[in-house]
Coordinates of C-alpha atoms in Angstrom, one line a residue:
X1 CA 114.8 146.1 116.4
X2 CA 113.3 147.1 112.9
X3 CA 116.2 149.1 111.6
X4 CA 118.7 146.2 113.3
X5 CA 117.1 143.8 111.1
X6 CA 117.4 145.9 108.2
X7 CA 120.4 146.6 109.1
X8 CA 121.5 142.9 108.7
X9 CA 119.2 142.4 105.6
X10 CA 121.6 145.3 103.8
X11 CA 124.5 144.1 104.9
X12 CA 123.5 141.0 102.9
X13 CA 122.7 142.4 99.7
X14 CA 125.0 144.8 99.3
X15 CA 127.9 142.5 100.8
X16 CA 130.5 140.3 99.2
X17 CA 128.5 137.0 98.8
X18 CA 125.5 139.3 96.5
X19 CA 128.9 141.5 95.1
X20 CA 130.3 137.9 93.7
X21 CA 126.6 137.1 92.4
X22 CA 126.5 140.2 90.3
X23 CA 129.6 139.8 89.2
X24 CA 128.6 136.1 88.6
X25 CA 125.6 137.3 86.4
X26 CA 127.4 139.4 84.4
X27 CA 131.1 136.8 83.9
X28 CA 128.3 133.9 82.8
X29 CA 126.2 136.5 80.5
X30 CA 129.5 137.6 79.2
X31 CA 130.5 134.2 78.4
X32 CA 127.5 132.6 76.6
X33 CA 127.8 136.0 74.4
X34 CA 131.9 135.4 73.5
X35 CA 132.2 138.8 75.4
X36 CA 130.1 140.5 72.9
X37 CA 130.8 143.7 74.9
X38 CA 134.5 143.5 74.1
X39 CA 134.7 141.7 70.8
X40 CA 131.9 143.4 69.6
X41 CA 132.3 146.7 70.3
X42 CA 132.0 148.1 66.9
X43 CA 128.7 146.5 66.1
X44 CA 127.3 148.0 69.1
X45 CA 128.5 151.2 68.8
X46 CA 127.9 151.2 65.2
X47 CA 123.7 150.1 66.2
X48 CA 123.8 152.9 69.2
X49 CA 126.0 155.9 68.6
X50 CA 126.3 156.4 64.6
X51 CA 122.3 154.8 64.2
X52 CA 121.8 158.2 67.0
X53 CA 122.6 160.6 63.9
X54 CA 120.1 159.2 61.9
X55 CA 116.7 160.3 61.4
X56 CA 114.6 158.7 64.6
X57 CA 110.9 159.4 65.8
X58 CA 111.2 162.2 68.6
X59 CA 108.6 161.7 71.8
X60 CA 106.0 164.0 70.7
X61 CA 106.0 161.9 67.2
X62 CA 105.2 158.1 68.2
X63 CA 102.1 157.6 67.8
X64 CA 102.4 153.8 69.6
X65 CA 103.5 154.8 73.2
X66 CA 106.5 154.6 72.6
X67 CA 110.2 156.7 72.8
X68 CA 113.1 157.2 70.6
X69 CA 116.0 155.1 71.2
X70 CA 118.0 158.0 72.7
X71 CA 115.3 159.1 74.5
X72 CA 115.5 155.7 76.7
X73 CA 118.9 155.7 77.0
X74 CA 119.0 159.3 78.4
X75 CA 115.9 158.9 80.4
X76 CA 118.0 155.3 82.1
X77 CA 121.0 157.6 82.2
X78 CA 118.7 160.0 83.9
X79 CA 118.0 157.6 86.3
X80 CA 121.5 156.1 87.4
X81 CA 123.5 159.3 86.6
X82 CA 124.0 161.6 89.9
X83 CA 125.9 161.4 93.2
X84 CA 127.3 157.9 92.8
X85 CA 129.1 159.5 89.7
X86 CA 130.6 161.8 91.6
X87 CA 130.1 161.7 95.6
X88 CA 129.9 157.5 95.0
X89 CA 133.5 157.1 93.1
X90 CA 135.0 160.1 96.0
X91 CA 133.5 157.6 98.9
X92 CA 134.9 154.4 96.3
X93 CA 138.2 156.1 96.9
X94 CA 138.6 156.6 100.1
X95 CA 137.5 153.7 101.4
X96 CA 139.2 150.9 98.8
X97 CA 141.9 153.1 97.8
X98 CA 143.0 154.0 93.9
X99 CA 142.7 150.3 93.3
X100 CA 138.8 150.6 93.7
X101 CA 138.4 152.3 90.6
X102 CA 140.2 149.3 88.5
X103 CA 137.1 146.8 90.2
X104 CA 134.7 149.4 89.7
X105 CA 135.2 149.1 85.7
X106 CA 135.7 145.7 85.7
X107 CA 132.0 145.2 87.3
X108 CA 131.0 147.6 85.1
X109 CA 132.7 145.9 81.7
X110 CA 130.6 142.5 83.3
X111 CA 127.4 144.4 84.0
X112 CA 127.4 145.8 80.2
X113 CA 126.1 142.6 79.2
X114 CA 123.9 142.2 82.3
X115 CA 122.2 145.1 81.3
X116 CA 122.1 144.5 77.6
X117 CA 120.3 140.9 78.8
X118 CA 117.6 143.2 80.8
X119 CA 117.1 145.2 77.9
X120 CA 116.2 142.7 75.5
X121 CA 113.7 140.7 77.5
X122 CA 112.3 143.9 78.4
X123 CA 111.0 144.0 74.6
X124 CA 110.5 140.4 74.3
X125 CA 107.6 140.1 76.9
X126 CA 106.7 143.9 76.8
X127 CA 102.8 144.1 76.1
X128 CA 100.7 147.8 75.5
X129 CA 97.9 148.7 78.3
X130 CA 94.9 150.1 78.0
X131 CA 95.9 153.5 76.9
X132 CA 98.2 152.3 74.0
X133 CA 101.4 152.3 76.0
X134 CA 104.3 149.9 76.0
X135 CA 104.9 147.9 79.6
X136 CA 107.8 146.0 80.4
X137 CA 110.8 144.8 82.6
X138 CA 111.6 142.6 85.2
X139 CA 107.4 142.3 86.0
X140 CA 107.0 141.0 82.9
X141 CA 109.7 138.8 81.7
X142 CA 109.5 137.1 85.5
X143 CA 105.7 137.1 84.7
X144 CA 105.2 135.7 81.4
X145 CA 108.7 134.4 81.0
X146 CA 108.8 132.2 84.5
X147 CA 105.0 132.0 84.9
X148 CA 105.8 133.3 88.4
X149 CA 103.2 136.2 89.0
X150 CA 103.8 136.3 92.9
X151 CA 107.7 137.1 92.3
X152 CA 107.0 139.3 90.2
X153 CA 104.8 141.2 92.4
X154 CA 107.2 141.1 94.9
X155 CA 109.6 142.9 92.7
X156 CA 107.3 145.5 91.5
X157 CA 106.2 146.2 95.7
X158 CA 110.2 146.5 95.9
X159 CA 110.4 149.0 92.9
X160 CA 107.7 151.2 94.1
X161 CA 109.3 151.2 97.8
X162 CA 112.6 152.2 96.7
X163 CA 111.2 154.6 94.3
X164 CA 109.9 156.7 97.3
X165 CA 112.8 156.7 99.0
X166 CA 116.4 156.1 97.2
X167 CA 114.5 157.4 93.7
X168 CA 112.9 160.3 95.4
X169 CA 113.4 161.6 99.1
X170 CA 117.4 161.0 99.1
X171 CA 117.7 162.6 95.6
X172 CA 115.0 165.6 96.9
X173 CA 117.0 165.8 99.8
X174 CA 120.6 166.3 98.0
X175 CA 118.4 169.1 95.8
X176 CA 117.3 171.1 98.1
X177 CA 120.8 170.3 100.0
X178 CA 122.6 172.0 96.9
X179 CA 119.8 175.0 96.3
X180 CA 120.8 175.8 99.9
X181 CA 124.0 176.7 98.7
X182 CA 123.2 179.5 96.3
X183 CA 121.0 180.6 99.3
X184 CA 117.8 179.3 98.4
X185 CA 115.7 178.6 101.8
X186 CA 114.6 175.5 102.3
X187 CA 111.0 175.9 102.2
X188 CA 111.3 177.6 98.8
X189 CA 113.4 175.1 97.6
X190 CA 111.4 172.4 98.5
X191 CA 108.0 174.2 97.3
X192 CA 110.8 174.7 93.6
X193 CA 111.4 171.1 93.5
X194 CA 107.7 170.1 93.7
X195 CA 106.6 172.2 91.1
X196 CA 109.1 171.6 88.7
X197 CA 109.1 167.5 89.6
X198 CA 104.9 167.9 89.0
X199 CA 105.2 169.7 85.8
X200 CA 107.8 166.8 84.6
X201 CA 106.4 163.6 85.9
X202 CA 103.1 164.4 84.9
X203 CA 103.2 164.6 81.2
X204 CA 104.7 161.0 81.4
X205 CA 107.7 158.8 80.3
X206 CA 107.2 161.1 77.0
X207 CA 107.7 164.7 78.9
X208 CA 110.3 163.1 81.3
X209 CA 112.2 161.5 77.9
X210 CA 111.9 165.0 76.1
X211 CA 113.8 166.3 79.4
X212 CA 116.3 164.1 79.6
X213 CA 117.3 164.0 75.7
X214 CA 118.0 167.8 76.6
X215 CA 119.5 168.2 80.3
X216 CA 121.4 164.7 80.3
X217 CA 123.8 165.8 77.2
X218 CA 124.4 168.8 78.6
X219 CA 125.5 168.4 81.9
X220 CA 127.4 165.6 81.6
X221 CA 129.8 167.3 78.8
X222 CA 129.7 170.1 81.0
X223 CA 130.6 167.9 84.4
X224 CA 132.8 165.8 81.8
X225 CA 134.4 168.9 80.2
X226 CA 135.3 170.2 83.6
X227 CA 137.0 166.6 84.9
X228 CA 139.8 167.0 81.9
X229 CA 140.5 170.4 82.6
X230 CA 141.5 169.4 86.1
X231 CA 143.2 166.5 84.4
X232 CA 145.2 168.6 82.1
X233 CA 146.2 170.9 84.9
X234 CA 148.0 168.0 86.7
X235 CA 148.8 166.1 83.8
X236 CA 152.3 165.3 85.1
X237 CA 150.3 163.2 87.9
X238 CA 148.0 161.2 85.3
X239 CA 150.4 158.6 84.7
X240 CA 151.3 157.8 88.3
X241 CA 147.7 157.7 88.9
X242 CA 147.1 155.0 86.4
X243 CA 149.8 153.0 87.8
X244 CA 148.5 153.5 91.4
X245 CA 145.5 152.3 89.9
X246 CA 146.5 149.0 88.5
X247 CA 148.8 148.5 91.5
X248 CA 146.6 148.7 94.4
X249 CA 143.9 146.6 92.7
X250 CA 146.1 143.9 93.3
X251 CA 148.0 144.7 96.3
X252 CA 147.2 142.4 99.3
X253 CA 148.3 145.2 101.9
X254 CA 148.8 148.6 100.6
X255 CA 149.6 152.0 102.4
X256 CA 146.5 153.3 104.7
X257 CA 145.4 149.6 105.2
X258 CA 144.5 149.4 101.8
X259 CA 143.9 146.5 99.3
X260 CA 143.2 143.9 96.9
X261 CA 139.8 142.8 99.6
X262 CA 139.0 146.3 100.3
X263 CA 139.5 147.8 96.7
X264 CA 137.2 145.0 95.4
X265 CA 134.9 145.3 97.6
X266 CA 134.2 149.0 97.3
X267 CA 134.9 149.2 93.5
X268 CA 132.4 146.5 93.0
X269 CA 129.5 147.9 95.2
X270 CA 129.7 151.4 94.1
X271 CA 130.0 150.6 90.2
X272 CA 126.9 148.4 90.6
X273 CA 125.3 151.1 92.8
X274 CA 126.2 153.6 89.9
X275 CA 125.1 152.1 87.1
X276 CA 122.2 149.4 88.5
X277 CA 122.9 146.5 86.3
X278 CA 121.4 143.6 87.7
X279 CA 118.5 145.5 89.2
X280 CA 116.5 145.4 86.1
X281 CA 115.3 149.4 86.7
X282 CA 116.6 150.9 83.6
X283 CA 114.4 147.8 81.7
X284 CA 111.1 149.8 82.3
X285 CA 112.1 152.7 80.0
X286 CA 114.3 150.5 77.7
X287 CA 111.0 148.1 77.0
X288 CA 109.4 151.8 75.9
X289 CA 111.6 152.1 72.8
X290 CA 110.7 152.4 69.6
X291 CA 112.9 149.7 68.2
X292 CA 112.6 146.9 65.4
X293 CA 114.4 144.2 67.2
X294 CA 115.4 143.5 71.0
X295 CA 118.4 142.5 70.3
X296 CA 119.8 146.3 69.0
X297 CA 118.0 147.6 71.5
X298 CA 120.2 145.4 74.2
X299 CA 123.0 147.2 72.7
X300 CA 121.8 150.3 74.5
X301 CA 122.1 149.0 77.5
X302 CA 125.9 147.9 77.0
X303 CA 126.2 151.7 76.1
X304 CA 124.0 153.1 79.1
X305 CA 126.7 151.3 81.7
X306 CA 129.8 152.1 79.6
X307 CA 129.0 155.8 79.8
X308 CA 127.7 155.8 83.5
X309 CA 130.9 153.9 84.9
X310 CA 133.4 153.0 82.6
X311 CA 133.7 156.5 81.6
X312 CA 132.2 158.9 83.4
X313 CA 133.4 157.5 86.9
X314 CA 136.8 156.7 85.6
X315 CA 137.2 160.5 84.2
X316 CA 135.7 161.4 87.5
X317 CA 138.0 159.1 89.1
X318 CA 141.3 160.7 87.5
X319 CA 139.7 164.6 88.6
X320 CA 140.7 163.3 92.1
X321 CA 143.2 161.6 92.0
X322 CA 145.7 163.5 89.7
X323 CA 144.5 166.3 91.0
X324 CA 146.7 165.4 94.6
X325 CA 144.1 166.8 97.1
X326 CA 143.2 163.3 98.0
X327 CA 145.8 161.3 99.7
X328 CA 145.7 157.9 101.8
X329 CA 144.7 158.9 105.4
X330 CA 143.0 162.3 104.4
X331 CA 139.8 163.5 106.4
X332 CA 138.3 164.6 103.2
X333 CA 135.4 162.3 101.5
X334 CA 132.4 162.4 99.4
X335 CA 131.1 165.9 98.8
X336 CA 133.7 167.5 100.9
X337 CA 136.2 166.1 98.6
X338 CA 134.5 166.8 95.3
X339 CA 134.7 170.1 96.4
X340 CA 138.3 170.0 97.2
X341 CA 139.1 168.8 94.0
X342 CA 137.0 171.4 92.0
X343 CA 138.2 174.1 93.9
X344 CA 141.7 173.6 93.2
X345 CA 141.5 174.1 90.0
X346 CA 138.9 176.8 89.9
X347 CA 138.7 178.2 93.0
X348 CA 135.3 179.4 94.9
X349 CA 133.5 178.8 90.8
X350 CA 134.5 175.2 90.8
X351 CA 132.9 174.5 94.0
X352 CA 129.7 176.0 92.6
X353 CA 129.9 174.4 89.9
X354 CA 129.8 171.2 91.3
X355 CA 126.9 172.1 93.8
X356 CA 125.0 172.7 90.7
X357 CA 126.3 169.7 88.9
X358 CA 124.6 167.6 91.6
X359 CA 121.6 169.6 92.3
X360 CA 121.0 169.1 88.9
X361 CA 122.2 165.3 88.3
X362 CA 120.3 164.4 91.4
X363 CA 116.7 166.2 90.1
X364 CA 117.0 164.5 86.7
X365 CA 117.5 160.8 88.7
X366 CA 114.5 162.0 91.0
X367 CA 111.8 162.4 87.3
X368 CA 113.0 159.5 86.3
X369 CA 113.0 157.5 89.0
X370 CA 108.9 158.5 89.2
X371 CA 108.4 156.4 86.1
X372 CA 110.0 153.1 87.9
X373 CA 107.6 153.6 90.7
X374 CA 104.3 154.5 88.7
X375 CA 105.0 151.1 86.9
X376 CA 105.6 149.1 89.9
X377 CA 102.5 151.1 91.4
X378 CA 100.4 150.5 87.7
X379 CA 101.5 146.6 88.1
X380 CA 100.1 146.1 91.3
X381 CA 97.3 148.5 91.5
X382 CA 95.9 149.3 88.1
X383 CA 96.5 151.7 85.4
X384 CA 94.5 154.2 87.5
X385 CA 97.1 154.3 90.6
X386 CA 99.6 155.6 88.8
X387 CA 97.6 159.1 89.2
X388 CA 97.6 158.7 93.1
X389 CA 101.2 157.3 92.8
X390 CA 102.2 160.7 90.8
X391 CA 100.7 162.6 93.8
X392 CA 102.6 160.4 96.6
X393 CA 105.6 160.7 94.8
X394 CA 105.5 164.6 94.7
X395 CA 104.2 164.7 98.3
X396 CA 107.7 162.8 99.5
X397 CA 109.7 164.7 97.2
X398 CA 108.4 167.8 99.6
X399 CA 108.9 165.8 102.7
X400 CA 112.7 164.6 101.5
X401 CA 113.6 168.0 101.0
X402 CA 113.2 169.3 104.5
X403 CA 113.5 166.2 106.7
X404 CA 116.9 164.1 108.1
X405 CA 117.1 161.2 105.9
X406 CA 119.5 158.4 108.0
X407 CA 116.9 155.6 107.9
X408 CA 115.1 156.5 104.8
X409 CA 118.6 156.2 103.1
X410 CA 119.3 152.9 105.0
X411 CA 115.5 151.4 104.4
X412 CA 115.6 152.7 100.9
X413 CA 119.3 151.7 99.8
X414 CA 117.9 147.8 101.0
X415 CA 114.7 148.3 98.9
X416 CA 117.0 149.1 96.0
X417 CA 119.6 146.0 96.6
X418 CA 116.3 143.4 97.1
X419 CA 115.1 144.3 94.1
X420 CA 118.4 142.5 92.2
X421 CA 117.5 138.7 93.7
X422 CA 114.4 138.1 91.9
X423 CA 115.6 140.3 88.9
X424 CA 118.8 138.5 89.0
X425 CA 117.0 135.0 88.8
X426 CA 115.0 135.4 86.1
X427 CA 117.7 136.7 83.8
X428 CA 119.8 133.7 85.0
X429 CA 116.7 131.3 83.5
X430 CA 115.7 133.4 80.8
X431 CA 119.2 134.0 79.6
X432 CA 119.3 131.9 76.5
X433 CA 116.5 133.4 74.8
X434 CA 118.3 137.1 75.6
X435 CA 121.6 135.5 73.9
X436 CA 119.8 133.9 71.0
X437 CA 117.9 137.3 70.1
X438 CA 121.4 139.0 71.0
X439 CA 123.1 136.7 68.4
X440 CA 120.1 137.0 65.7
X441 CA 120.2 140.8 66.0
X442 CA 120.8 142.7 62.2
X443 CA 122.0 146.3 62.9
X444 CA 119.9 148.2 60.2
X445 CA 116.5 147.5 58.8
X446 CA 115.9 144.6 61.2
X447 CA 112.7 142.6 61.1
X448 CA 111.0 142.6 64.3
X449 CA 111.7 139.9 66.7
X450 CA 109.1 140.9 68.8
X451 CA 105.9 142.5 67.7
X452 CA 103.6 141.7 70.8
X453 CA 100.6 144.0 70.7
X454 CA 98.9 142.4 73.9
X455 CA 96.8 144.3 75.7
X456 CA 96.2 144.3 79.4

């Protein structure tokens, strides 16, 4: 009865009627900012990417509990990078057809501004604790933006629930999954995963940013570097594959029962599953950012979901599809298919490479992932739970790596879509103040539009 209620309760929030509302969210967001995402894409890229090369604060330096700028954006990437780059746009595929990845960017063009909105009132009502430490996110905007402490309760006991399980066990599990493939046993691997998940999580957000400015770079040029060599090895297909792209995303009835409904459908659910804007998640680290003005630093968000999905799932996208070992009708999907695709450019390697690629992408979404919990745990329970939280959390990363996960990944992946409804409201209300300190933003040597030093 439970998991047929749950069941109906996912179907719901990961269906078309809460699709449309995220793509709702982001069309309206986009619109009161004149497509800021779009128009504006120098200024943001010019406040995130060149203002990267200049001389920033590093982790161990900030001395207010807070992160460099890069060091949230790789921590969020952290988080939302993994499987759904590469398993999620394979599964996209071959369930909505090539025209899935045309509505998987197009949610993910809406959701840049989604996210950017997230950001910002994540350092507009962020507020230090005891220990010196910035707090924010969807708690706190819903808190002291709506007055509305019991939603945002209810958000933070959804954050900490799908911490456990799609942040930590499912991710654990696809670990340990992938270390079994360079013959680690399980045990080991499992015992592996929680001593190098302990050492990371517990130095906090600053140890798990330091982590993620180095692996996150790294392996996604490598995964990234790989993608265009496959590319350029079919690049007489690259072409055709665009085409097939645009077509089918507006093809009522294409070959292999695919279409316009389907490709929607699938693109739309797998770019917001990739790149969570609308959930509010990435918010957390975001509101830890050492930044002068919340406006610049909602410009990191725009960049977080354009790497995540506009490009790394569409260069991923064009791996598969040029690479012709997909085709409508084929048995072949997710990892099995990844695989395929690796391996036919470079052979037995490529499919190691891959393995590795995940195991790898999927640990660095597991440390982050603790941080989302431990603040939806320190919300509810105290500064002092976050201790016991950082001991649960590496007790189920343990118990994910050895156990079946059906219903932890069907309880967990409802968890994670629940979270978007309250998340989702408040940015709705609170959406002109994220506009107005979008459109007061100055790029360099900004005043402060937020200097809250509330403790609580």
């Amino acid at each position: 009865m439970f998991f047929e209620i749950n069941s109906a309760i996912s179907s719901f929030v990961w269906g078309p009627p809460m699709l449309a509302v995220f793509l709702g969210t982001g069309l309206y967001l986009s619109a009161r900012s004149g497509f800021f995402q779009i128009f504006g894409v120098h200024k943001w890229l010019r406040a995130t990417v060149v203002s990267a090369f200049k001389s920033r604060k590093s982790p161990k330096e900030a001395s207010d509990g807070s992160i460099s700028q890069l060091g949230a954006l790789t921590s969020a990437l952290a988080a939302c990078l993994g499987t759904g780059n590469i398993v999620g746009v394979a599964t996209a595929i071959c369930s909505g057809g090539a025209g899935a990845v045309f509505w998987m960017c197009i949610s993910a063009i809406l959701g840049m501004m989604t996210c950017c909105c997230e950001n910002i009132l994540g350092i507009e009502f962020r507020i230090k604790n005891a220990s010196g430490q910035w707090c924010g996110g969807p708690m706190q905007y819903i808190e002291r933006g709506l007055g509305m402490k019991g939603l945002a309760g209810a958000y933070a006991l959804l954050l900490t629930g799908a911490s456990l399980g799609m942040g930590n066990m499912t991710q654990a599990n696809s670990v340990a999954q992938g270390l079994s493939g360079f013959g680690v046993p399980p045990i080991a691997g499992a015992i592996l995963l929680c001593v190098l998940t302990a050492v990371s999580i517990m130095g906090g957000l600053k140890r798990i940013s330091a982590l993620s400015e180095k692996l996150i770079p790294v392996l996604s040029g490598a995964f990234v570097l790989a993608c265009f060599i496959i590319i350029a090895k079919n690049h007489e297909n690259l072409l055709p594959c665009l085409k097939s792209i645009v077509r089918e995303a507006f093809t009522l009835r294409a070959a292999a029962g695919f279409g316009m409904a389907k490709a929607a459908r699938y693109g739309v659910s797998r770019g917001v599953f990739s790149n969570e804007a609308g959930l509010g998640s990435s918010a957390i680290i975001h509101a830890a950012a050492d930044c002068k003005c919340s406006g610049e630093q909602g410009m990191w968000g725009i960049l977080e979901v354009f790497i995540d999905t506009v490009f790394m799932c569409t260069v991923t996208a064009a791996a598969i599809l040029t690479s012709g070992v997909w085709q409508p009708g084929s048995n072949l999907n997710g990892v099995e298919l990844c695989s395929a695709v690796f391996e036919s450019a470079f052979g037995k390697a490529g499919g190691y490479f891959l393995n590795a690629c995940i195991c790898l992408f999927a640990f660095a979404t597991l440390v982050a992932w603790s941080y989302y919990g431990k603040s939806g745990s320190e919300y509810l329970f105290g500064q002092k739970s976050g201790k016991i939280y950082n001991i649960l959390y590496i007790i189920a990363a343990f118990a994910g790596s050895l156990i079946r996960l059906e219903s932890v990944w069907s309880i967990s992946d409802t968890l994670n879509g629940l979270m978007a409804i309250p998340n989702i409201f408040a940015l709705l209300l609170l959406s002109k103040k994220a506009i107005n300190a979008l459109n007061s933003a100055k790029f360099f040597n900004s005043t402060p539009t937020n200097c809250n030093t509330d403790v609580l």
